[in-house]
mmCIF file of C-alpha atoms in Angstrom:
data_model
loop_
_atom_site.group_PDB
_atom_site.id
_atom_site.type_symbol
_atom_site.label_atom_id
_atom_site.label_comp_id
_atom_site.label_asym_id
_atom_site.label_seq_id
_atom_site.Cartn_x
_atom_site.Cartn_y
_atom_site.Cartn_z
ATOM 1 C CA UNK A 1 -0.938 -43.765 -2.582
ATOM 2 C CA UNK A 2 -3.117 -41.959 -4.714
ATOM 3 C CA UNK A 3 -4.575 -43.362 -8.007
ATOM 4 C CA UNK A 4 -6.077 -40.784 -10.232
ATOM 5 C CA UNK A 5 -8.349 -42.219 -13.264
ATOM 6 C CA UNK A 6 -9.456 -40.845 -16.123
ATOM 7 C CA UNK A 7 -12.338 -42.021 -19.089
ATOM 8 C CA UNK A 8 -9.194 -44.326 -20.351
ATOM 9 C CA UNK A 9 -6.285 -43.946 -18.103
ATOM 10 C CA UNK A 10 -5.495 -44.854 -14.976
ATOM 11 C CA UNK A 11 -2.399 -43.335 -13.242
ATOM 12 C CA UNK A 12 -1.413 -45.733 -10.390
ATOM 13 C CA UNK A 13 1.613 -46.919 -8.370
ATOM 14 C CA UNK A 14 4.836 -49.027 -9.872
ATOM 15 C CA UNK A 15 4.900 -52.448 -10.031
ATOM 16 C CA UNK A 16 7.625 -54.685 -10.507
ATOM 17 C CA UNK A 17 6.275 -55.870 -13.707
ATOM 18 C CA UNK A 18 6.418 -52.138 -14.969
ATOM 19 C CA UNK A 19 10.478 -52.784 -14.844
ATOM 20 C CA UNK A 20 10.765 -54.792 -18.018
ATOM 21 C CA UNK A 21 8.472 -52.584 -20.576
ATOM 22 C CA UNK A 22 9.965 -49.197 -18.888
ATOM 23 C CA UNK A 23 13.380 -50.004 -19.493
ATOM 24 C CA UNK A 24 12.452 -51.468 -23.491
ATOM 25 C CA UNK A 25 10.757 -47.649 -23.666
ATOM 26 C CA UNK A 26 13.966 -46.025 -22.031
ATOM 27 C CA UNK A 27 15.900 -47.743 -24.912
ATOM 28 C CA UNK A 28 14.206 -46.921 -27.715
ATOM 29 C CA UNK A 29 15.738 -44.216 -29.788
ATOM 30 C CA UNK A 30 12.787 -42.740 -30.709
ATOM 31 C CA UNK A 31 11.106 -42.071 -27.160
ATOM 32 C CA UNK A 32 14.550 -40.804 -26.237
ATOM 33 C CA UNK A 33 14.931 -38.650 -28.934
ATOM 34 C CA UNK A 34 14.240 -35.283 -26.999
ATOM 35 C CA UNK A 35 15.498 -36.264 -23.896
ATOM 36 C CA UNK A 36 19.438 -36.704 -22.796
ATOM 37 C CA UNK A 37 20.157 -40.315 -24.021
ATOM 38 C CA UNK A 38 18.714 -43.842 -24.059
ATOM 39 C CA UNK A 39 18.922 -45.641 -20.633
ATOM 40 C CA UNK A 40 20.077 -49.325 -19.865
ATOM 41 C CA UNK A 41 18.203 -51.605 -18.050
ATOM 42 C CA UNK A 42 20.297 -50.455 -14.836
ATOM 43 C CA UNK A 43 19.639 -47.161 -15.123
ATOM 44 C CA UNK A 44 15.887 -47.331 -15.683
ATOM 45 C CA UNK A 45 15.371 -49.893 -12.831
ATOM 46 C CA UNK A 46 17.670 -47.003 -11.013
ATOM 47 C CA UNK A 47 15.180 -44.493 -12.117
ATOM 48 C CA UNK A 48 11.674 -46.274 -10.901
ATOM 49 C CA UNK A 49 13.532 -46.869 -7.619
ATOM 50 C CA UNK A 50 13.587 -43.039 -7.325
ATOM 51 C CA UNK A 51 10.518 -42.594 -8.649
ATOM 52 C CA UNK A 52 8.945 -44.636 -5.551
ATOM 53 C CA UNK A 53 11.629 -42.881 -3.078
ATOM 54 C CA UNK A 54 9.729 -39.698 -4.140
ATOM 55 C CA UNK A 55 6.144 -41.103 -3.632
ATOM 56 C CA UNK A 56 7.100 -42.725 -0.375
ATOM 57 C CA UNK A 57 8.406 -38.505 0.332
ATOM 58 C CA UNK A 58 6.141 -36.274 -1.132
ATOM 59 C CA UNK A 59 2.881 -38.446 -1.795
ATOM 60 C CA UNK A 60 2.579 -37.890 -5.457
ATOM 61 C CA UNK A 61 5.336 -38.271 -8.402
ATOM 62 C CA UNK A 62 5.512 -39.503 -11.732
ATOM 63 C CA UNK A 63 2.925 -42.439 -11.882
ATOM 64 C CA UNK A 64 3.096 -45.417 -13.782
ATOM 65 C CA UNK A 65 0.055 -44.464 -16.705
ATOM 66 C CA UNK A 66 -2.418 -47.757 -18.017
ATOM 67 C CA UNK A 67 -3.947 -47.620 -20.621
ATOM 68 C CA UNK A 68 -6.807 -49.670 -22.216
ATOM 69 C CA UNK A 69 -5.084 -52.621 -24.223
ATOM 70 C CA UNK A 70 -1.609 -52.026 -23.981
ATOM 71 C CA UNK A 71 -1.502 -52.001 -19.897
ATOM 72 C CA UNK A 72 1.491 -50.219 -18.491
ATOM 73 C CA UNK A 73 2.467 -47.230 -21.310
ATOM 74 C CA UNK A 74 4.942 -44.982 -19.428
ATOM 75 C CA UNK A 75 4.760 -42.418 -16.552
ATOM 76 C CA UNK A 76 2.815 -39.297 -15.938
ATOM 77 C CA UNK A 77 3.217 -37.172 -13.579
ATOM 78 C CA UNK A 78 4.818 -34.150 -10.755
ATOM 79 C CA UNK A 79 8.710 -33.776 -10.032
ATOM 80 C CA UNK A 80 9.609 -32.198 -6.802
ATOM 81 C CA UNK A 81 10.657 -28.726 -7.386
ATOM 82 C CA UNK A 82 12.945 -28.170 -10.142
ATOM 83 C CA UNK A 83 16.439 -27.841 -8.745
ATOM 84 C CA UNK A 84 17.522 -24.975 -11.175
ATOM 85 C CA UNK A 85 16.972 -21.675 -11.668
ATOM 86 C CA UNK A 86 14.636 -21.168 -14.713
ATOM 87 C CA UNK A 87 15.144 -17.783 -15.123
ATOM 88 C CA UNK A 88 11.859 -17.116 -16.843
ATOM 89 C CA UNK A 89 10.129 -14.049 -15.521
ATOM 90 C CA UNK A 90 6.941 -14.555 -13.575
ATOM 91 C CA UNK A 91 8.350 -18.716 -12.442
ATOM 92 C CA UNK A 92 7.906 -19.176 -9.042
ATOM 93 C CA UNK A 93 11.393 -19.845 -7.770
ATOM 94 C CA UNK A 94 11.845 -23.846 -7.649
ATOM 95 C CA UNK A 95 8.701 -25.011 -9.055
ATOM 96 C CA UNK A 96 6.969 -28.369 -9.320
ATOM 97 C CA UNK A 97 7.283 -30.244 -12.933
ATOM 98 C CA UNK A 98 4.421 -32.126 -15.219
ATOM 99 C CA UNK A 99 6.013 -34.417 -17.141
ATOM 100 C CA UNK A 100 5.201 -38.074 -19.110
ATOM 101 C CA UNK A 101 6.805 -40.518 -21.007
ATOM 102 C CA UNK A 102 4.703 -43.036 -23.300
ATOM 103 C CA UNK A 103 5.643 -45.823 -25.129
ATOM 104 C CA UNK A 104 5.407 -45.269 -28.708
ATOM 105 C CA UNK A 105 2.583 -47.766 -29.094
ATOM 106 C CA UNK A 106 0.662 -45.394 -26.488
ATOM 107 C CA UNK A 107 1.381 -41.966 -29.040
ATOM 108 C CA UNK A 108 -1.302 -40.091 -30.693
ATOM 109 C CA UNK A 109 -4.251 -41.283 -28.900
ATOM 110 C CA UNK A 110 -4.601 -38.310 -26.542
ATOM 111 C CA UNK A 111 -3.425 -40.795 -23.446
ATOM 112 C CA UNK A 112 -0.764 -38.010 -22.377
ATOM 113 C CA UNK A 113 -3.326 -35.274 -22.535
ATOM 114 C CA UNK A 114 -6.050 -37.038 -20.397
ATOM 115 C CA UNK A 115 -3.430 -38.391 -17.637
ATOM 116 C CA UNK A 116 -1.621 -34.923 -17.717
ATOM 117 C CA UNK A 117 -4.718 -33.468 -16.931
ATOM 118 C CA UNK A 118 -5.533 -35.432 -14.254
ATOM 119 C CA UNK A 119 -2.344 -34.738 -12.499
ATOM 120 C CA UNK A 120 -2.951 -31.091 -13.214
ATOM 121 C CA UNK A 121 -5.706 -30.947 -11.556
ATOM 122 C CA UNK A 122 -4.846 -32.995 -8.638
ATOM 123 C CA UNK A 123 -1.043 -30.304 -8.361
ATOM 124 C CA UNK A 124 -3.408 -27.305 -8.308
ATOM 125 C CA UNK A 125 -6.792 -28.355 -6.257
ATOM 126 C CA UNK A 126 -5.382 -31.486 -3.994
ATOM 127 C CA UNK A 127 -1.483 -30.539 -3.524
ATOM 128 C CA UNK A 128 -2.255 -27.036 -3.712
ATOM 129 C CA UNK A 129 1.048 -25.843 -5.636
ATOM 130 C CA UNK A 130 1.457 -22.216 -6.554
ATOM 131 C CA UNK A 131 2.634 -23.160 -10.349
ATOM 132 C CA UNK A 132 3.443 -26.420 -12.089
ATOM 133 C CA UNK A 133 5.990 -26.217 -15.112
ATOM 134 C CA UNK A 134 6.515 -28.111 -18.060
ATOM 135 C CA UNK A 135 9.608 -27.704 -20.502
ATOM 136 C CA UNK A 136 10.841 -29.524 -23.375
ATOM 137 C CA UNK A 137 13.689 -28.910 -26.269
ATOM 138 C CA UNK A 138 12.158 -26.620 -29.201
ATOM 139 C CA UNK A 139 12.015 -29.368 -31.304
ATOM 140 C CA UNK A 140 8.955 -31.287 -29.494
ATOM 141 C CA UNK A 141 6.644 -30.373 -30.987
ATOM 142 C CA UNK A 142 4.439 -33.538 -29.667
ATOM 143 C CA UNK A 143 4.589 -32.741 -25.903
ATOM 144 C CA UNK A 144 4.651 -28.911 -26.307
ATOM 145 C CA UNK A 145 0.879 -29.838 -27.950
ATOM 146 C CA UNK A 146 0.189 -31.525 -24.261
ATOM 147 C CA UNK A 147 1.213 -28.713 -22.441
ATOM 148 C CA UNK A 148 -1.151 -26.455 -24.523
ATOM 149 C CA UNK A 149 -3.944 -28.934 -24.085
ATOM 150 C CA UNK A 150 -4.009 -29.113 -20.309
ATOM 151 C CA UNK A 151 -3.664 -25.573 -20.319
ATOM 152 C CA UNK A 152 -0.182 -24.411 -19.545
ATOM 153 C CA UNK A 153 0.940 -21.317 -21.558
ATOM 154 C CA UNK A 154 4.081 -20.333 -22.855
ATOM 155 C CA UNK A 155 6.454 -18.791 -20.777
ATOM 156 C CA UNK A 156 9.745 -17.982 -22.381
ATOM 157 C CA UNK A 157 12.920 -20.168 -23.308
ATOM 158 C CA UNK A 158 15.788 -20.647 -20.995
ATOM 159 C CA UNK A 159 19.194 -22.724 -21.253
ATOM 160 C CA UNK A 160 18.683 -26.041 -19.656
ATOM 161 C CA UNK A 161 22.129 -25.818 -17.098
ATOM 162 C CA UNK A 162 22.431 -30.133 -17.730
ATOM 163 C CA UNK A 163 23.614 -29.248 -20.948
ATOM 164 C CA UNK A 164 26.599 -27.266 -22.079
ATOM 165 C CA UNK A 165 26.855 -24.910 -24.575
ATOM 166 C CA UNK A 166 26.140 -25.582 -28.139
ATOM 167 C CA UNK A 167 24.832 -28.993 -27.027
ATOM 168 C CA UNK A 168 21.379 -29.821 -29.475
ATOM 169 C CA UNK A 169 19.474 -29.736 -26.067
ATOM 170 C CA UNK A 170 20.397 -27.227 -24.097
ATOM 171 C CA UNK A 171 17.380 -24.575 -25.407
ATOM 172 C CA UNK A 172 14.325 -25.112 -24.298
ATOM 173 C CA UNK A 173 11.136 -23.996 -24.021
ATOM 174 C CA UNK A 174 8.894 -23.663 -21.059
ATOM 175 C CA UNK A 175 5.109 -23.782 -20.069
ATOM 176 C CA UNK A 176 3.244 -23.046 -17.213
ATOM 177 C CA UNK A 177 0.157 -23.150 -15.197
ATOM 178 C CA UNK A 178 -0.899 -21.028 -12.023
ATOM 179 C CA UNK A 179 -3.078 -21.728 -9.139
ATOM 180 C CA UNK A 180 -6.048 -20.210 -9.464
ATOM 181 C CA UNK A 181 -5.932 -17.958 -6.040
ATOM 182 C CA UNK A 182 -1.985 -17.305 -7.700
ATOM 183 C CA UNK A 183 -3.573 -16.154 -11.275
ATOM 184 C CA UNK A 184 -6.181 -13.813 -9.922
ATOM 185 C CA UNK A 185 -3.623 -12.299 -7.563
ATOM 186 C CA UNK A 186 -1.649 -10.927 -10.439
ATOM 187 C CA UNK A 187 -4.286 -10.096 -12.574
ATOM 188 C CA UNK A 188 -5.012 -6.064 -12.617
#
């Protein structure tokens, strides 16, 4: 599998010692604020076993990120293809989606950006996708910050379909970044 490394980050493969400090960050109320719900133990070992399904598939996903000190602080990394519609004009139908998760002890210290950047670049130049995505509830301010810094660009909002109407996280907001040969394409 691949292992992409940065200045201070390493994005590598899951160990079983990543179980233990994944599922105390899928519990914590704070990490979990923006996303659907705090996990238990059963669902986040559930979750890393899918994680690896999809490397063992596609040869990249969401990789387990180290960091310098703390050791394992989360995932970063590329979803399959979203399987939604977006709805957002100029989204590729089905794209591929950036995403991380940090522990709280790894937040504000520019981990996310350097590690999202790495995968950005290997999505674009290695895996050669058209368009990688990245989408998060209004209110994230933190990660929409992330997607600015590796370069994405807003896109438009959209109603996430997981959640139903009225629910606090059902708007969101999404980002995007083109393949090069894909950008110049459209340009005039």
């Amino acid at each position: 599998m691949t292992v992409l490394r940065g200045e201070r980050v390493t994005l590598r493969p899951w160990r079983d010692d990543d179980l233990a400090p994944f599922a105390a960050l899928n519990d914590d109320p704070e990490v979990m604020q923006h996303l659907s719900g705090r996990l238990s133990r059963e669902d986040s070992d559930a979750m890393v076993a899918r994680i690896r399904e999809h490397f063992d598939r596609h040869g990249f996903g969401l990789w387990a990120l180290d960091v310098p000190g703390l050791g394992f602080a989360g995932f970063v990394g590329l979803s399959a293809q979203v399987p939604f519609e977006i709805g957002v004009p100029g989204i590729v139908a089905h794209p591929h989606e950036i995403g991380w998760r940090l522990a709280r002890a790894a937040w504000g210290h520019g981990y996310a950006t350097e590690a999202a950047t790495l995968a950005l670049r290997h999505a674009l130049a290695h895996l050669h996708l058209p368009q990688v995505v990245s989408f998060t509830v209004p209110a994230n301010q933190a990660s929409q910050r992330v997607m600015q810094r590796i370069g994405l660009t807003l896109r438009g909002e959209f109603d996430h379909p997981r959640f139903p109407e009225g629910h606090r996280l059902r708007r969101h907001v999404l980002y995007a970044a083109d393949a090069p040969d894909r950008a110049a394409a459209e340009m005039p």
